[in-house]
CSV table of C-alpha atoms in Angstrom, one decimal:
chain,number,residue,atom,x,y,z
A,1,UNK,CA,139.0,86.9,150.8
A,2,UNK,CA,143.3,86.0,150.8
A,3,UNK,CA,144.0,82.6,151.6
A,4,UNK,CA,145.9,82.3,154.9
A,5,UNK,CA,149.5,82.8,154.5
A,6,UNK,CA,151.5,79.4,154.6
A,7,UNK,CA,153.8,79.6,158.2
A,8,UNK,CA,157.4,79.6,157.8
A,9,UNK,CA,159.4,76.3,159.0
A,10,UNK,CA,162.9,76.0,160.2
A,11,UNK,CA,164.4,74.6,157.1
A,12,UNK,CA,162.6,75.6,154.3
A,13,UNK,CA,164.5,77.1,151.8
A,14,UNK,CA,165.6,80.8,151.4
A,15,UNK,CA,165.9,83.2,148.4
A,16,UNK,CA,168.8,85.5,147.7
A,17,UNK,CA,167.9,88.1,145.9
A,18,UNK,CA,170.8,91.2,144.5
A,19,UNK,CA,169.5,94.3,143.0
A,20,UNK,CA,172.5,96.6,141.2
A,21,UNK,CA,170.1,99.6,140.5
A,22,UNK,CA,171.4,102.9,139.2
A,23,UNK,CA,172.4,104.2,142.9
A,24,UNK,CA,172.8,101.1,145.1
A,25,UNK,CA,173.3,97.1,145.3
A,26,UNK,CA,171.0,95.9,147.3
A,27,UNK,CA,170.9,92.4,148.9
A,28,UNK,CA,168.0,91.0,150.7
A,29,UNK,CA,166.8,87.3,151.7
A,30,UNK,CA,163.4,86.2,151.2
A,31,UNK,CA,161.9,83.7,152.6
A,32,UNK,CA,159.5,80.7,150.3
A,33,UNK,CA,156.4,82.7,151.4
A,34,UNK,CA,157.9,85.7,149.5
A,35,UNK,CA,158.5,87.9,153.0
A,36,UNK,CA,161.5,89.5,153.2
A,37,UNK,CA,163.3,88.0,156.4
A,38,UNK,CA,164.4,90.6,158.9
A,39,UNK,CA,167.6,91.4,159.5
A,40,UNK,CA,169.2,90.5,156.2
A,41,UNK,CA,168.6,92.9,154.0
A,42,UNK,CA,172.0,95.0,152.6
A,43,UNK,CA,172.5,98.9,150.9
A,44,UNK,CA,175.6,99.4,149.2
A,45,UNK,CA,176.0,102.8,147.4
A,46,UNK,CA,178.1,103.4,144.7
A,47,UNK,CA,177.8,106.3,141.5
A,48,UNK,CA,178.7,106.2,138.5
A,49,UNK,CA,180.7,108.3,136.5
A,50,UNK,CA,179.9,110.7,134.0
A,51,UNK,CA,181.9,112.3,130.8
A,52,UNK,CA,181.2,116.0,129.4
A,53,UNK,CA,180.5,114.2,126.2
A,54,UNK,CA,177.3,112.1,127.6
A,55,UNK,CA,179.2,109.2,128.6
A,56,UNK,CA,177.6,107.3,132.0
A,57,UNK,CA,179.5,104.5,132.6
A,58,UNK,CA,181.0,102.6,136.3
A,59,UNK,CA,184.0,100.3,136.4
A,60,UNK,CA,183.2,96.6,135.8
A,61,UNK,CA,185.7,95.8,138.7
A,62,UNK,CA,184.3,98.3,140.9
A,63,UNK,CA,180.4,97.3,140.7
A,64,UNK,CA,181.1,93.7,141.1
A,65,UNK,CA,182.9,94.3,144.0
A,66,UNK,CA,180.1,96.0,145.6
A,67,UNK,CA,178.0,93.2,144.8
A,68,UNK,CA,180.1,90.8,146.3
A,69,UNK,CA,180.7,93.1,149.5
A,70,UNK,CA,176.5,92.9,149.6
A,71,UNK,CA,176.8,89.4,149.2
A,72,UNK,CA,179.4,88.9,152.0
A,73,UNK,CA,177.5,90.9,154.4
A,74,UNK,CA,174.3,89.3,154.2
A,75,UNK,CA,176.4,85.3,154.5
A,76,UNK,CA,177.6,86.8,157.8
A,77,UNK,CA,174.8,88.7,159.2
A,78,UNK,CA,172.7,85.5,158.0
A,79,UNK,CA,174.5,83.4,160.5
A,80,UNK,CA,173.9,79.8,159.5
A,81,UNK,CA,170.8,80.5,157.4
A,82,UNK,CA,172.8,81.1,154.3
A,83,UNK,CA,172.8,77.1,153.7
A,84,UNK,CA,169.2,77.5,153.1
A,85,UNK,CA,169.9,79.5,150.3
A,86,UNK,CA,168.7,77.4,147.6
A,87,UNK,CA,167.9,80.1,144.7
A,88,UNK,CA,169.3,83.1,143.9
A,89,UNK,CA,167.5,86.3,141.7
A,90,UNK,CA,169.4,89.0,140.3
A,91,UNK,CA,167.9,92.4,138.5
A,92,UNK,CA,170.3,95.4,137.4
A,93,UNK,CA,169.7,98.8,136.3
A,94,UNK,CA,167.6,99.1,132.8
A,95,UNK,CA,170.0,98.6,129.7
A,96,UNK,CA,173.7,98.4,130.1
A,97,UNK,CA,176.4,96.7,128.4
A,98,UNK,CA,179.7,95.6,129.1
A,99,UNK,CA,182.6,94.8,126.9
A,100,UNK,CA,183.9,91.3,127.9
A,101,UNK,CA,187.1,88.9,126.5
A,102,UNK,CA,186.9,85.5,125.9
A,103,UNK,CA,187.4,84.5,129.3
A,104,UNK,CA,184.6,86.8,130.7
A,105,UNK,CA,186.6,89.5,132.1
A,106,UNK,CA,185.3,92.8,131.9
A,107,UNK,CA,187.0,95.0,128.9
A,108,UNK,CA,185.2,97.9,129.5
A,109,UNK,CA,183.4,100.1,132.3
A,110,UNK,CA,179.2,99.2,132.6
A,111,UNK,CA,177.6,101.2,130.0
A,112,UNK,CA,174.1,102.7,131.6
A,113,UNK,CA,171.3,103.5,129.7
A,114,UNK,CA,171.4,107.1,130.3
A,115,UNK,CA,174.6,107.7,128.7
A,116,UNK,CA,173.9,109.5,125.5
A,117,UNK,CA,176.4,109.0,123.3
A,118,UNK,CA,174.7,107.0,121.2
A,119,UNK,CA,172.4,109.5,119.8
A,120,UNK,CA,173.9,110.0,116.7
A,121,UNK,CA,173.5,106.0,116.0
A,122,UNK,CA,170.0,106.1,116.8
A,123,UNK,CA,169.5,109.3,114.2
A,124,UNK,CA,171.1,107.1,111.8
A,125,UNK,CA,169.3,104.1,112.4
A,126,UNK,CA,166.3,106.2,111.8
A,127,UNK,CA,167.2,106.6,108.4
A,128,UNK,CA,168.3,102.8,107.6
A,129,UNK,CA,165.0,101.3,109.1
A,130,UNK,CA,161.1,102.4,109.6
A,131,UNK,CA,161.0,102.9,112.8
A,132,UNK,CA,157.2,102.7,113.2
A,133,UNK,CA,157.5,98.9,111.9
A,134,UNK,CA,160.8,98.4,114.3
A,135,UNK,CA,159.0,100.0,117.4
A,136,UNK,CA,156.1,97.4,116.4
A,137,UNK,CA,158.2,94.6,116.0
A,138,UNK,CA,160.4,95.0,118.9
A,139,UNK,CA,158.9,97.4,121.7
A,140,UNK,CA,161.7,99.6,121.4
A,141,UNK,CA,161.8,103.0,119.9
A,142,UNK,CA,165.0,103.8,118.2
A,143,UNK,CA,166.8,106.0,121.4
A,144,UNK,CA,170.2,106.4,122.5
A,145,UNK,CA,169.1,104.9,125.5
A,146,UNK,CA,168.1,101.6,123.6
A,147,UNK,CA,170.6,98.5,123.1
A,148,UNK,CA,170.3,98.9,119.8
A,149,UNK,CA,171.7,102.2,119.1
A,150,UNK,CA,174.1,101.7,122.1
A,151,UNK,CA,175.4,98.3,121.0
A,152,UNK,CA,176.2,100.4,117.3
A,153,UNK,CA,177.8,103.1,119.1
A,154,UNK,CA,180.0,100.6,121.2
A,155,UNK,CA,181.2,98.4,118.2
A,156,UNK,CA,182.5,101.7,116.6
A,157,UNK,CA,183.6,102.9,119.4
A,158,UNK,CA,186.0,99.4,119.7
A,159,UNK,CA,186.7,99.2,116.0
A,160,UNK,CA,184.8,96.5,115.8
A,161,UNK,CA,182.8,95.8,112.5
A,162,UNK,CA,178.4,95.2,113.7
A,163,UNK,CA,178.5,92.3,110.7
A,164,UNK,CA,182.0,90.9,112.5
A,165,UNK,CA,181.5,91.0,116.3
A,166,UNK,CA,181.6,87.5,116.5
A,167,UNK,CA,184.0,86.7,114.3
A,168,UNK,CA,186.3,88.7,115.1
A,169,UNK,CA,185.8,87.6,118.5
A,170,UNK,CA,186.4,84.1,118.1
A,171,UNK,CA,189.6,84.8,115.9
A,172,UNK,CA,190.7,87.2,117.8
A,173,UNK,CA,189.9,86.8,121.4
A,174,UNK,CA,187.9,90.5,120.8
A,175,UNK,CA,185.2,92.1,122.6
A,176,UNK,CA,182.2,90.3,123.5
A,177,UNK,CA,178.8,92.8,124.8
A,178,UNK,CA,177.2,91.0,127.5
A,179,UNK,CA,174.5,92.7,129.5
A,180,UNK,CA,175.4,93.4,133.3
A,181,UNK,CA,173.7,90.0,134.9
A,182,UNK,CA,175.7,87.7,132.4
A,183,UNK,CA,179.0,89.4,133.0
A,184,UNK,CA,178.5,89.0,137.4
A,185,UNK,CA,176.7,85.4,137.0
A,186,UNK,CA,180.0,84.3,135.0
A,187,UNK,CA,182.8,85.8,137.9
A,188,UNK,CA,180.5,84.8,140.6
């Protein structure tokens, strides 16, 4: 037998909670019971853009103005329940990265992990490491759709060194790969 379901009151506290999956931002309240409250929940499509080469990638700029748009529309639709807001929850699409400076500003577009042009990186890191032990160690399989080979790909593809990134970064003011959440969490 379920244990009865706690009532909602008038002021207890709300949950934001913003989804960037690979087709949509989503925005939706919940309430501290974990129900969903009606009326505030917010689709905002956007694509991303692919490259004959593999590439899958959507602007930095672009995405977090979706999410903000998302977040907008559910303040105003909320009324004045958006002061009893007191957490906030955020999930993206699987892997991505996104090339940042030292103030946080995106560099790069969102990298998405289906963009396949890291496969040659994770043929090679096949051949540096045993990737039985490395799948066993780390749950991941050496795939182009895997930080990983990705994150190899992306240092090369920015000229900068794996053994340097931050290094270089701090002399340099460089490129800094944060996954999606961090990049949004620092503009917002």
């Amino acid at each position: 037998m379920q244990p009865a379901r706690r009532k909602m009151q008038v002021n207890d506290p709300l949950i934001l909670t913003i989804d960037a999956g690979s087709s949509s931002v989503r925005a939706t309240v919940y309430d501290c019971c974990g129900g969903a409250v009606t009326g505030l929940e917010v689709r905002r499509p956007y694509q991303f853009e692919t490259t004959s080469d593999g590439g899958v990638e959507v602007g930095a700029d672009v995405l977090f103005k979706v999410v903000v748009e998302a977040i907008d529309e559910i303040m105003v639709r909320s009324g004045g329940q958006h002061r009893r807001i007191a957490a906030v929850a955020m999930s993206t699409f699987w892997h991505n990265l996104v090339g940042v400076d030292a103030r946080g500003r995106a560099l790069t577009p969102i990298y998405s992990w289906a963009d396949t042009r890291s496969a040659a990186d994770a043929l090679q890191l096949r051949s540096l490491v045993d990737e039985s032990q490395y799948h066993a160690r780390t749950g991941c399989p050496l795939h182009p759709s895997y930080f990983l080979s990705t994150y190899r790909f992306l240092t090369k593809l920015y000229y900068i060194p794996v053994y340097e990134l931050e290094i270089s970064y701090q002399r340099h003011g460089g490129i800094r790969l944060y996954h999606l959440v961090a990049e949004i969490a620092y503009r917002l």
